[in-house]
Structures are given as structure tokens and as C-alpha cells.
Amino acid sequence: MPRNPSTGVYSKPAGTTPSVGQVIDPVPWNALTTDLGNEITNSLPRDGSAPMVAPFKAAGGTVSAPGLGFASTPQTGLYLKGGGLLGFTQNGVDVAFDKASVYAAKSGDYTALASDDSAIHRFTAAATLTLSAAATLGANWHYAVIADGGDVTIDPNGLETIDGAATLVLKDGYSVEIICSGAVFFTNKLFARIQNKADSSAVGDFVVGLTLSNNGGSPNTHIDFAAGSARTGSSFVSSAASLTKRVTGTFAAGTGAGGLDVGAVAANATYFAYALRKDADLSFDIVLSTSATIGGVTTTLLTGYSIVKCIGVVLTDASSLIRQFVMYPRDEYTFVTPAKDAVSGAISTTSALLALTVPNGVKVKAKLRFELTSSATTNAALIHDPAQGILTAGISGDGGNLGAVQVAGNYAIGSQDVWTNTSKQVRQVAGAAGNIWVWTEGFHFPCGRSA
């Protein structure tokens, strides 16, 4: 063929350049006309009436002069980038197109590679996803993760960060897109926004579930907390599983670990239970403190946690053991063994304070039973809230809550729920001198439970 297949240059057959008066040899001239006919046939019609029958080979071109362009807009078209990659240019500006997404399921730990660019990986079990070095993955590398069977801990290489943190825990049931800048990693923030939606949009103050009980195996040292949730204002935390904490150690994360914010367990002490939320992954935990307020909790061991709300209280006895109790709906506690807080204690017409076995530092409604005896033939006693001030007992005064003694030396009995002061005390007074017995059955310590 006269046309060079590599260069496309056409060369006439030899002997087809005539001179004046030359007799034309038909052989080379017939070859020329045959070649011309073949080349016209092999040329692509401009009107598009016939297709190419072999691969089209365009010039490599550049971003400003693509190898395949348009007559009206020659700077828009296709060209070859470095490494033989296909490039797209619009008006001389490179246009990037994403790779096709590739789905894969992962059942365990995995290291994301450069070849995972644009991949979607669904983790069907709890796992750690390690990210290769950001410089290796390169700028614009991106990757989607779905947690569908357990939490996925996303761990960048070395000291590199993701959203400014050393790791990101993707909770089961959520997904996130990871983007590499070439130096650090970012996410699309959707996971964080969904997780924080309840905090940012809702307010209130309540406890649902999270009821307290003595641990079945170690009732003297361990407290069980049922599943539930708690909110104070815009701060919310929940747990789908029960949790156990012990009073014989300082705080450590997780069930069965120590719960005290500081120090060692003390005798006849009050420990308030506070719901915690871990800032990194919003997980639930509990700390026990003698402080009746969040502001008084020692936070040395609570780095990375937010204190959400007080959810209950635990009392210890004289042997530093947990006083066993039963917890009922609406924050009502009943001691398994009632505390006998007065045994033949003196009572008179002079009002006096009486200390009870109830939480210290807060007002609670004590559940009391009492008994009175007196040498007076008619007597009554009144046990009441110290906030009422000094009251007098008897029908001519402020009444009573123990039945009147009609015969000298007899006994009168009564019961009532009475609010205490913050020092665990109520007031007692009688119409005449006598002796009194007081049993504390338990107390109501309102934390906001509706059931």
C-alpha cells in the first residue's frame, strides 16, 4: 500500500509521474487509480454516513489543545494526561471524573489502601479500620464506610487525625464518608450531626429506666443499673445494655469497674450516681460521688466525659457495705432491713432535730414508722419537715401523727412520709414527755423518673 500505516502519508506508485510526449504505461497507472480508489474508500465520510471499521487514533493533545476537539470549540475535548491517563478538558480547563464505586463486605479489621479510592466497604462486625498514610493515599482520595454489625474504629496512620481527633468510632448502624487532604483526614460530618441531633434540638430533664439494684453476686459492693437514658437540658445519653459499678474502686470505664470519683468507700456515706457520656463516641457510663451536685464531682478521672444527670443514690452502712434496698417506680427506695433511727429516744414538748438513715446533702421524703410511749395518760407526738419551723404537738397545737396514748405506759403507733432537710434530719415534738422509736423504711429521692 502506498499509504504508510504508521504515519498515514500517501506515496504514489513508481512510474506514475509522466513527462511531455511520454507513452503512458498502463500497469503503474492502473495501480495508481486502484490505490486512489482504495484510499477514498478507506477515508471517513464527513457526513457521517459510514462508521470507522478500526480503532480511531487521535493525537495525544494537551489540556489547552485536546487531541479530539470540536470545530466550534477546539479547547473542549479529550487528551492524554501523563501516564497514559485519559483527560477531559472544557475551554482549556481539566475536568475530573470520579472512579466507579466498588462495594465490598468486610467481616474484620482492615487497612484502607490507595486502590480503595471511591470504594464502599460494609463492615458486618465490630472492627478497626486502619487508614494508610495520608501522603500515600493522596489528596482527593475518598472512601465510604458502613457499620452494619458492630462499631467500627477508624484509626489514621501514626499521628495523623480524622476530624481533628486521633480516632473516630463509627457506631453500629451509621455510615460515614472519609476524605484525604494528603496530610490529614476529614469526614462529611453527617455522622456527627446525626449523633448530636438530639442534643442540639431537644431540651428537657428526665430519666427513663437506669433503675438501681443490688448486684445479685456481690450485693454489698456492686450496684447494677438497668438500660435506659437520661437528659438534662440539651445533654443526652442512653444505654441499651445494663451496667454494673462497684464502690470498692475509683472510676474506670466499663461494666464491673470501679465507680468512685475519688478516694475509698466510706462508712455511713451517701454516693450519688451520675450518668456520664463519653465525648468521643457518646457511649454511656456511671460515676459515684459523695457530692450532691454535678459541680462538686471530682473530675480528675473523667477526662473525655460529660456528666449528664444524677440518676440515683447508694447508701453504705457502718461497715462500709452497700445498704441493700429495693427500688420502685418514681424514684422510691425501700430498705430490705428498715433502719432503726430512734430506740426509746427521749421526746418532749421541746422541738428537736432527729437524724435519719437517708441521703445526705439533699432533701428527700423519708418513709417513716414510729411508736410512742409516755407516762402521761393522754399524749401525742408530731414528726415533721424542719422547713416548717417549730411546731407544737397535740390537738390544741399543730396536731400529731402518732395516735394519742389513752392509758399511761401504753404505746401509740403511726406512719408518714416526711421531708427532711439537707442534713438528713426531721423534727420531733410531743404534747408531754415520753419515749419514741423511729424506723426508716426508705425514702423518695426524685431524679426525674416518670415510671
Short mmCIF file of C-alpha atoms in Angstrom, two decimals:
data_model
loop_
_atom_site.label_atom_id
_atom_site.label_comp_id
_atom_site.label_asym_id
_atom_site.label_seq_id
_atom_site.Cartn_x
_atom_site.Cartn_y
_atom_site.Cartn_z
CA MET A 1 0.00 0.00 0.00
CA PRO A 2 1.36 3.46 -0.88
CA ARG A 3 -0.12 4.88 2.40
CA ASN A 4 2.30 4.36 5.29
CA PRO A 5 0.18 2.65 8.02
CA SER A 6 2.27 4.22 10.78
CA THR A 7 2.35 7.83 9.53
CA GLY A 8 -0.66 7.89 7.21
CA VAL A 9 1.46 9.56 4.47
CA TYR A 10 0.45 8.56 0.91
CA SER A 11 3.16 7.96 -1.72
CA LYS A 12 2.32 7.46 -5.40
CA PRO A 13 3.47 4.21 -7.04
CA ALA A 14 6.67 4.44 -9.08
CA GLY A 15 6.34 5.26 -12.77
CA THR A 16 3.25 7.45 -12.37
CA THR A 17 4.96 10.80 -12.88
CA PRO A 18 4.73 11.39 -16.69
CA SER A 19 6.66 13.74 -18.96
CA VAL A 20 5.54 15.51 -22.18
CA GLY A 21 5.28 13.13 -25.12
CA GLN A 22 5.75 10.06 -22.89
CA VAL A 23 3.82 6.98 -23.81
CA ILE A 24 1.91 6.02 -20.62
CA ASP A 25 2.49 2.52 -19.38
CA PRO A 26 -0.89 1.22 -18.22
CA VAL A 27 0.48 -1.00 -15.41
CA PRO A 28 1.70 1.70 -12.96
CA TRP A 29 -1.23 3.99 -13.93
CA ASN A 30 -3.77 1.27 -13.26
CA ALA A 31 -2.07 0.67 -9.90
CA LEU A 32 -2.34 4.40 -9.12
CA THR A 33 -6.05 4.59 -9.89
CA THR A 34 -6.65 1.41 -7.88
CA ASP A 35 -4.77 2.89 -4.89
CA LEU A 36 -6.68 6.16 -5.14
CA GLY A 37 -9.95 4.28 -5.18
CA ASN A 38 -8.93 2.24 -2.15
CA GLU A 39 -7.82 5.32 -0.19
CA ILE A 40 -11.04 7.19 -0.98
CA THR A 41 -13.00 4.13 0.21
CA ASN A 42 -10.94 3.98 3.43
CA SER A 43 -11.44 7.68 4.18
CA LEU A 44 -14.13 8.62 6.75
CA PRO A 45 -17.06 10.46 5.16
CA ARG A 46 -17.55 13.92 6.67
CA ASP A 47 -21.32 13.47 6.58
CA GLY A 48 -21.09 10.50 8.97
CA SER A 49 -22.70 8.14 6.51
CA ALA A 50 -20.16 5.39 7.27
CA PRO A 51 -18.51 4.33 10.56
CA MET A 52 -14.91 3.54 11.41
CA VAL A 53 -14.02 -0.14 10.92
CA ALA A 54 -10.82 0.02 13.06
CA PRO A 55 -9.77 1.92 16.23
CA PHE A 56 -9.63 5.70 15.77
CA LYS A 57 -6.19 7.11 16.64
CA ALA A 58 -6.28 10.74 17.69
CA ALA A 59 -3.36 12.97 18.61
CA GLY A 60 -2.36 12.98 22.28
CA GLY A 61 -3.06 16.69 22.63
CA THR A 62 -2.89 18.88 25.74
CA VAL A 63 -5.35 20.42 28.18
CA SER A 64 -5.47 23.57 26.03
CA ALA A 65 -5.37 21.75 22.67
CA PRO A 66 -7.07 18.36 23.07
CA GLY A 67 -6.32 15.60 20.59
CA LEU A 68 -10.03 15.23 19.95
CA GLY A 69 -11.88 18.51 19.96
CA PHE A 70 -14.64 20.41 18.20
CA ALA A 71 -14.52 22.82 15.29
CA SER A 72 -16.54 25.44 17.15
CA THR A 73 -14.74 24.95 20.48
CA PRO A 74 -11.31 23.41 19.84
CA GLN A 75 -10.27 23.71 23.51
CA THR A 76 -13.02 21.31 24.64
CA GLY A 77 -12.45 17.59 24.17
CA LEU A 78 -10.24 14.63 25.08
CA TYR A 79 -6.50 14.46 25.57
CA LEU A 80 -3.88 12.18 27.10
CA LYS A 81 -2.52 13.01 30.56
CA GLY A 82 0.76 11.76 31.95
CA GLY A 83 0.94 8.03 32.44
CA GLY A 84 -1.42 7.43 29.54
CA LEU A 85 -4.47 8.54 31.52
CA LEU A 86 -7.42 9.97 29.64
CA GLY A 87 -8.15 13.63 30.34
CA PHE A 88 -11.22 15.76 29.76
CA THR A 89 -10.94 19.48 29.11
CA GLN A 90 -13.59 22.20 28.89
CA ASN A 91 -12.45 25.50 27.42
CA GLY A 92 -8.89 24.55 28.28
CA VAL A 93 -9.65 23.58 31.91
CA ASP A 94 -9.20 20.00 33.08
CA VAL A 95 -12.39 18.28 34.30
CA ALA A 96 -12.01 15.47 36.85
CA PHE A 97 -14.35 12.47 36.79
CA ASP A 98 -14.70 10.08 39.74
CA LYS A 99 -13.94 6.40 39.62
CA ALA A 100 -16.79 3.93 39.68
CA SER A 101 -17.72 2.91 43.23
CA VAL A 102 -16.76 -0.62 44.24
CA TYR A 103 -18.67 -2.34 47.05
CA ALA A 104 -17.17 -4.97 49.35
CA ALA A 105 -18.16 -6.52 52.68
CA LYS A 106 -15.61 -6.79 55.50
CA SER A 107 -16.02 -9.07 58.50
CA GLY A 108 -12.95 -7.99 60.47
CA ASP A 109 -10.09 -5.49 60.77
CA TYR A 110 -8.93 -3.92 57.52
CA THR A 111 -6.34 -1.43 56.22
CA ALA A 112 -7.63 1.01 53.59
CA LEU A 113 -5.29 1.30 50.59
CA ALA A 114 -4.84 3.75 47.72
CA SER A 115 -6.68 1.28 45.49
CA ASP A 116 -9.76 1.70 47.72
CA ASP A 117 -10.31 5.21 46.36
CA SER A 118 -14.08 5.64 45.85
CA ALA A 119 -14.79 2.22 47.42
CA ILE A 120 -17.73 1.46 49.72
CA HIS A 121 -16.97 -1.06 52.45
CA ARG A 122 -19.68 -2.51 54.69
CA PHE A 123 -18.35 -3.91 57.97
CA THR A 124 -20.55 -6.73 59.23
CA ALA A 125 -18.86 -6.99 62.65
CA ALA A 126 -17.03 -4.76 65.13
CA ALA A 127 -13.65 -3.93 63.61
CA THR A 128 -10.75 -1.50 63.41
CA LEU A 129 -10.27 0.26 60.09
CA THR A 130 -6.67 1.44 59.74
CA LEU A 131 -6.02 4.19 57.18
CA SER A 132 -2.78 4.12 55.20
CA ALA A 133 -0.61 7.24 55.45
CA ALA A 134 -2.37 10.30 54.03
CA ALA A 135 0.61 11.04 51.77
CA THR A 136 0.34 7.54 50.34
CA LEU A 137 -3.37 7.82 49.69
CA GLY A 138 -3.02 11.31 48.28
CA ALA A 139 -5.25 14.36 48.09
CA ASN A 140 -8.84 13.74 46.97
CA TRP A 141 -8.79 10.06 47.97
CA HIS A 142 -12.20 9.25 49.41
CA TYR A 143 -13.83 6.18 50.88
CA ALA A 144 -17.23 5.27 52.40
CA VAL A 145 -17.69 3.08 55.49
CA ILE A 146 -20.90 1.41 56.71
CA ALA A 147 -21.05 -0.07 60.23
CA ASP A 148 -23.57 -2.90 59.97
CA GLY A 149 -22.87 -5.38 62.75
CA GLY A 150 -20.76 -3.54 65.31
CA ASP A 151 -18.87 -0.32 65.99
CA VAL A 152 -16.02 0.45 63.57
CA THR A 153 -12.99 2.28 64.99
CA ILE A 154 -11.35 4.37 62.27
CA ASP A 155 -7.65 4.82 63.07
CA PRO A 156 -5.44 7.07 60.89
CA ASN A 157 -1.76 6.31 60.42
CA GLY A 158 0.65 7.40 63.17
CA LEU A 159 -0.13 10.88 64.50
CA GLU A 160 -2.46 11.75 61.65
CA THR A 161 -6.00 12.75 62.59
CA ILE A 162 -9.56 12.39 61.40
CA ASP A 163 -11.78 15.42 62.03
CA GLY A 164 -9.01 16.62 64.34
CA ALA A 165 -9.13 13.52 66.59
CA ALA A 166 -6.80 10.53 66.89
CA THR A 167 -9.63 8.10 66.09
CA LEU A 168 -13.29 8.10 65.13
CA VAL A 169 -15.70 5.45 66.42
CA LEU A 170 -18.46 4.86 63.89
CA LYS A 171 -21.40 3.46 65.82
CA ASP A 172 -23.22 0.39 64.57
CA GLY A 173 -25.96 1.36 62.13
CA TYR A 174 -24.27 4.52 60.85
CA SER A 175 -22.14 5.38 57.83
CA VAL A 176 -19.53 8.00 57.02
CA GLU A 177 -17.52 9.25 54.03
CA ILE A 178 -13.80 9.81 54.60
CA ILE A 179 -11.80 12.34 52.54
CA CYS A 180 -7.99 12.64 52.48
CA SER A 181 -6.28 16.01 52.06
CA GLY A 182 -2.89 14.40 51.52
CA ALA A 183 -1.94 15.21 55.10
CA VAL A 184 -4.99 14.52 57.32
CA PHE A 185 -8.46 13.02 57.04
CA PHE A 186 -11.90 14.58 57.25
CA THR A 187 -15.45 13.26 57.13
CA ASN A 188 -18.59 14.69 55.63
CA LYS A 189 -19.74 15.38 59.24
CA LEU A 190 -23.10 13.70 58.63
CA PHE A 191 -22.47 11.02 61.27
CA ALA A 192 -21.58 13.63 63.89
CA ARG A 193 -24.63 15.74 63.03
CA ILE A 194 -26.98 12.76 63.34
CA GLN A 195 -25.41 11.69 66.62
CA ASN A 196 -25.68 15.19 68.06
CA LYS A 197 -29.14 15.97 66.70
CA ALA A 198 -30.88 15.07 69.95
CA ASP A 199 -28.55 17.35 71.90
CA SER A 200 -28.92 20.32 69.58
CA SER A 201 -32.66 20.18 69.02
CA ALA A 202 -34.26 18.86 72.20
CA VAL A 203 -34.45 20.02 75.78
CA GLY A 204 -35.87 18.56 78.94
CA ASP A 205 -34.89 16.88 82.17
CA PHE A 206 -35.75 13.24 82.72
CA VAL A 207 -34.57 9.72 83.45
CA VAL A 208 -36.04 6.70 81.67
CA GLY A 209 -35.04 3.33 83.10
CA LEU A 210 -31.49 3.21 84.55
CA THR A 211 -33.01 1.85 87.78
CA LEU A 212 -30.63 0.78 90.54
CA SER A 213 -30.44 -2.58 92.30
CA ASN A 214 -28.02 -4.56 94.43
CA ASN A 215 -25.92 -6.86 92.27
CA GLY A 216 -27.02 -10.49 92.65
CA GLY A 217 -23.49 -11.85 93.02
CA SER A 218 -21.91 -9.07 95.09
CA PRO A 219 -24.76 -7.10 96.67
CA ASN A 220 -22.55 -5.49 99.33
CA THR A 221 -20.12 -3.90 96.89
CA HIS A 222 -21.70 -3.76 93.42
CA ILE A 223 -24.68 -1.85 92.02
CA ASP A 224 -26.49 -2.77 88.82
CA PHE A 225 -28.01 -0.10 86.56
CA ALA A 226 -30.70 -1.13 84.08
CA ALA A 227 -30.73 0.03 80.46
CA GLY A 228 -32.21 3.46 79.85
CA SER A 229 -31.50 7.10 79.08
CA ALA A 230 -31.08 10.44 80.81
CA ARG A 231 -31.26 14.05 79.74
CA THR A 232 -30.53 17.42 81.33
CA GLY A 233 -31.32 20.35 79.07
CA SER A 234 -29.61 19.64 75.76
CA SER A 235 -27.29 16.93 77.12
CA PHE A 236 -28.47 13.37 76.46
CA VAL A 237 -27.06 9.86 76.89
CA SER A 238 -28.54 6.39 76.59
CA SER A 239 -27.56 2.76 77.01
CA ALA A 240 -29.23 -0.28 75.51
CA ALA A 241 -27.49 -2.58 77.98
CA SER A 242 -27.28 -2.80 81.77
CA LEU A 243 -24.13 -1.67 83.58
CA THR A 244 -22.54 -2.65 86.90
CA LYS A 245 -20.27 -0.43 89.01
CA ARG A 246 -18.56 -1.17 92.32
CA VAL A 247 -17.88 1.07 95.29
CA THR A 248 -14.57 -0.61 96.09
CA GLY A 249 -12.53 1.24 93.49
CA THR A 250 -12.12 4.53 91.68
CA PHE A 251 -13.66 5.17 88.31
CA ALA A 252 -12.65 3.15 85.28
CA ALA A 253 -14.65 2.78 82.10
CA GLY A 254 -16.97 -0.16 81.58
CA THR A 255 -19.20 -2.54 83.44
CA GLY A 256 -17.85 -4.17 86.61
CA ALA A 257 -15.20 -1.47 87.02
CA GLY A 258 -14.77 0.92 89.93
CA GLY A 259 -17.22 3.78 90.19
CA LEU A 260 -15.93 6.29 92.80
CA ASP A 261 -14.82 9.67 91.55
CA VAL A 262 -12.13 9.80 94.24
CA GLY A 263 -10.94 8.04 97.41
CA ALA A 264 -12.10 4.81 99.04
CA VAL A 265 -15.55 3.69 100.10
CA ALA A 266 -16.58 5.15 103.49
CA ALA A 267 -18.91 4.06 106.27
CA ASN A 268 -22.41 5.56 106.59
CA ALA A 269 -21.84 7.52 103.40
CA THR A 270 -24.05 8.73 100.56
CA TYR A 271 -22.95 8.10 96.97
CA PHE A 272 -24.83 9.85 94.19
CA ALA A 273 -24.85 8.07 90.83
CA TYR A 274 -24.27 10.31 87.79
CA ALA A 275 -24.84 9.30 84.17
CA LEU A 276 -21.77 10.01 82.00
CA ARG A 277 -21.42 10.47 78.26
CA LYS A 278 -18.09 9.81 76.57
CA ASP A 279 -17.36 12.72 74.24
CA ALA A 280 -15.59 10.62 71.59
CA ASP A 281 -18.34 8.11 70.87
CA LEU A 282 -21.31 9.18 73.06
CA SER A 283 -21.17 5.91 75.00
CA PHE A 284 -22.68 5.57 78.49
CA ASP A 285 -21.03 5.10 81.88
CA ILE A 286 -21.61 5.99 85.56
CA VAL A 287 -19.59 7.66 88.30
CA LEU A 288 -20.38 7.60 92.04
CA SER A 289 -19.66 10.67 94.15
CA THR A 290 -20.46 11.97 97.63
CA SER A 291 -21.24 15.32 96.02
CA ALA A 292 -24.93 16.12 95.77
CA THR A 293 -24.28 18.37 92.77
CA ILE A 294 -22.57 17.89 89.41
CA GLY A 295 -20.32 20.84 90.16
CA GLY A 296 -18.89 19.06 93.21
CA VAL A 297 -17.93 15.84 91.43
CA THR A 298 -14.18 15.29 91.22
CA THR A 299 -13.41 15.03 87.52
CA THR A 300 -9.73 14.03 87.62
CA LEU A 301 -10.57 10.54 86.35
CA LEU A 302 -13.31 11.72 83.99
CA THR A 303 -11.27 13.26 81.17
CA GLY A 304 -13.19 12.89 77.92
CA TYR A 305 -16.57 12.51 79.67
CA SER A 306 -19.50 14.86 80.23
CA ILE A 307 -21.64 14.50 83.36
CA VAL A 308 -25.26 14.42 82.20
CA LYS A 309 -27.51 13.91 85.22
CA CYS A 310 -27.88 12.37 88.69
CA ILE A 311 -29.85 9.14 88.27
CA GLY A 312 -29.94 7.70 91.79
CA VAL A 313 -28.24 7.22 95.14
CA VAL A 314 -26.50 4.48 97.13
CA LEU A 315 -26.00 4.39 100.91
CA THR A 316 -23.38 2.48 102.88
CA ASP A 317 -23.71 1.16 106.44
CA ALA A 318 -21.35 1.27 109.40
CA SER A 319 -19.24 -1.49 107.80
CA SER A 320 -18.84 0.46 104.52
CA LEU A 321 -21.10 -2.04 102.75
CA ILE A 322 -23.92 -1.06 100.45
CA ARG A 323 -27.19 -0.90 102.36
CA GLN A 324 -29.44 -3.30 100.47
CA PHE A 325 -32.63 -1.89 99.00
CA VAL A 326 -35.42 -2.33 96.51
CA MET A 327 -36.10 0.48 94.02
CA TYR A 328 -39.65 1.14 92.88
CA PRO A 329 -41.05 3.43 90.14
CA ARG A 330 -40.81 7.20 90.50
CA ASP A 331 -37.52 7.10 92.45
CA GLU A 332 -38.80 5.30 95.55
CA TYR A 333 -36.32 3.29 97.65
CA THR A 334 -37.19 0.73 100.33
CA PHE A 335 -34.53 -0.79 102.58
CA VAL A 336 -34.52 -4.59 102.75
CA THR A 337 -33.97 -4.14 106.50
CA PRO A 338 -35.55 -0.93 107.91
CA ALA A 339 -33.12 1.35 109.73
CA LYS A 340 -33.99 1.87 113.40
CA ASP A 341 -33.06 5.52 113.84
CA ALA A 342 -34.53 6.06 117.34
CA VAL A 343 -34.75 3.43 120.08
CA SER A 344 -36.64 4.62 123.14
CA GLY A 345 -35.39 8.09 122.38
CA ALA A 346 -36.48 10.92 124.65
CA ILE A 347 -39.17 13.21 123.29
CA SER A 348 -40.73 16.24 124.98
CA THR A 349 -42.58 19.46 124.37
CA THR A 350 -39.31 20.98 123.20
CA SER A 351 -38.89 20.57 119.44
CA ALA A 352 -35.68 18.75 118.46
CA LEU A 353 -33.99 17.50 115.31
CA LEU A 354 -33.70 13.78 114.65
CA ALA A 355 -31.15 12.33 112.16
CA LEU A 356 -32.33 9.57 109.81
CA THR A 357 -30.75 6.97 107.53
CA VAL A 358 -31.36 8.80 104.26
CA PRO A 359 -29.16 10.50 101.65
CA ASN A 360 -27.01 13.36 102.90
CA GLY A 361 -26.81 16.75 101.21
CA VAL A 362 -30.28 16.70 99.64
CA LYS A 363 -33.87 16.88 100.76
CA VAL A 364 -35.71 13.58 100.49
CA LYS A 365 -39.12 12.33 101.60
CA ALA A 366 -38.39 9.75 104.30
CA LYS A 367 -40.76 6.80 104.67
CA LEU A 368 -41.19 6.56 108.45
CA ARG A 369 -42.91 4.34 111.00
CA PHE A 370 -42.89 5.38 114.64
CA GLU A 371 -44.04 4.36 118.10
CA LEU A 372 -44.59 6.42 121.27
CA THR A 373 -44.97 5.65 124.95
CA SER A 374 -45.48 8.10 127.77
CA SER A 375 -46.40 8.20 131.45
CA ALA A 376 -48.99 10.83 130.55
CA THR A 377 -52.48 9.42 130.16
CA THR A 378 -53.04 11.48 127.01
CA ASN A 379 -50.17 12.29 124.73
CA ALA A 380 -49.40 12.64 121.02
CA ALA A 381 -46.25 13.26 119.02
CA LEU A 382 -45.57 15.09 115.77
CA ILE A 383 -42.71 14.32 113.38
CA HIS A 384 -42.47 16.90 110.60
CA ASP A 385 -40.45 18.72 107.96
CA PRO A 386 -37.83 21.05 109.52
CA ALA A 387 -38.72 23.61 106.84
CA GLN A 388 -42.00 24.17 108.75
CA GLY A 389 -40.07 25.62 111.66
CA ILE A 390 -41.02 24.93 115.31
CA LEU A 391 -44.42 23.23 115.67
CA THR A 392 -46.26 22.02 118.77
CA ALA A 393 -47.89 18.62 119.13
CA GLY A 394 -51.41 17.92 120.26
CA ILE A 395 -54.98 18.77 119.45
CA SER A 396 -54.60 22.27 120.84
CA GLY A 397 -51.44 22.84 118.81
CA ASP A 398 -50.39 21.61 115.36
CA GLY A 399 -51.72 18.05 115.71
CA GLY A 400 -49.82 14.81 115.63
CA ASN A 401 -49.05 11.76 113.52
CA LEU A 402 -48.93 9.23 116.37
CA GLY A 403 -52.19 8.18 117.99
CA ALA A 404 -52.80 9.60 121.50
CA VAL A 405 -51.86 7.41 124.48
CA GLN A 406 -55.07 6.92 126.47
CA VAL A 407 -53.52 4.87 129.29
CA ALA A 408 -50.23 5.69 130.97
CA GLY A 409 -47.45 3.36 129.82
CA ASN A 410 -49.29 2.20 126.68
CA TYR A 411 -47.95 2.57 123.14
CA ALA A 412 -49.19 4.58 120.19
CA ILE A 413 -48.12 3.90 116.64
CA GLY A 414 -48.13 5.88 113.40
CA SER A 415 -46.50 6.26 109.98
CA GLN A 416 -45.96 9.04 107.46
CA ASP A 417 -43.71 10.20 104.64
CA VAL A 418 -41.85 13.28 105.86
CA TRP A 419 -39.46 15.61 104.02
CA THR A 420 -36.01 16.01 105.55
CA ASN A 421 -33.55 18.87 105.46
CA THR A 422 -30.22 18.54 103.63
CA SER A 423 -28.62 17.19 106.83
CA LYS A 424 -30.82 14.06 106.89
CA GLN A 425 -32.98 15.42 109.75
CA VAL A 426 -36.65 15.77 110.65
CA ARG A 427 -38.17 17.50 113.67
CA GLN A 428 -39.88 15.73 116.58
CA VAL A 429 -42.05 17.14 119.37
CA ALA A 430 -44.64 15.72 121.79
CA GLY A 431 -47.51 17.05 123.90
CA ALA A 432 -45.77 15.64 127.00
CA ALA A 433 -42.55 13.85 127.86
CA GLY A 434 -42.16 10.31 126.58
CA ASN A 435 -40.04 7.94 124.54
CA ILE A 436 -40.10 7.31 120.83
CA TRP A 437 -38.98 4.63 118.34
CA VAL A 438 -38.47 5.55 114.68
CA TRP A 439 -37.94 3.15 111.77
CA THR A 440 -36.83 4.50 108.39
CA GLU A 441 -38.26 2.19 105.74
CA GLY A 442 -36.69 4.06 102.84
CA PHE A 443 -37.13 7.34 101.02
CA HIS A 444 -38.18 9.12 97.84
CA PHE A 445 -35.23 10.79 96.07
CA PRO A 446 -36.65 12.45 92.93
CA CYS A 447 -34.34 12.27 89.90
CA GLY A 448 -36.99 12.82 87.24
CA ARG A 449 -38.20 9.28 86.58
CA SER A 450 -41.76 9.15 85.35
CA ALA A 451 -42.07 5.42 85.92
#
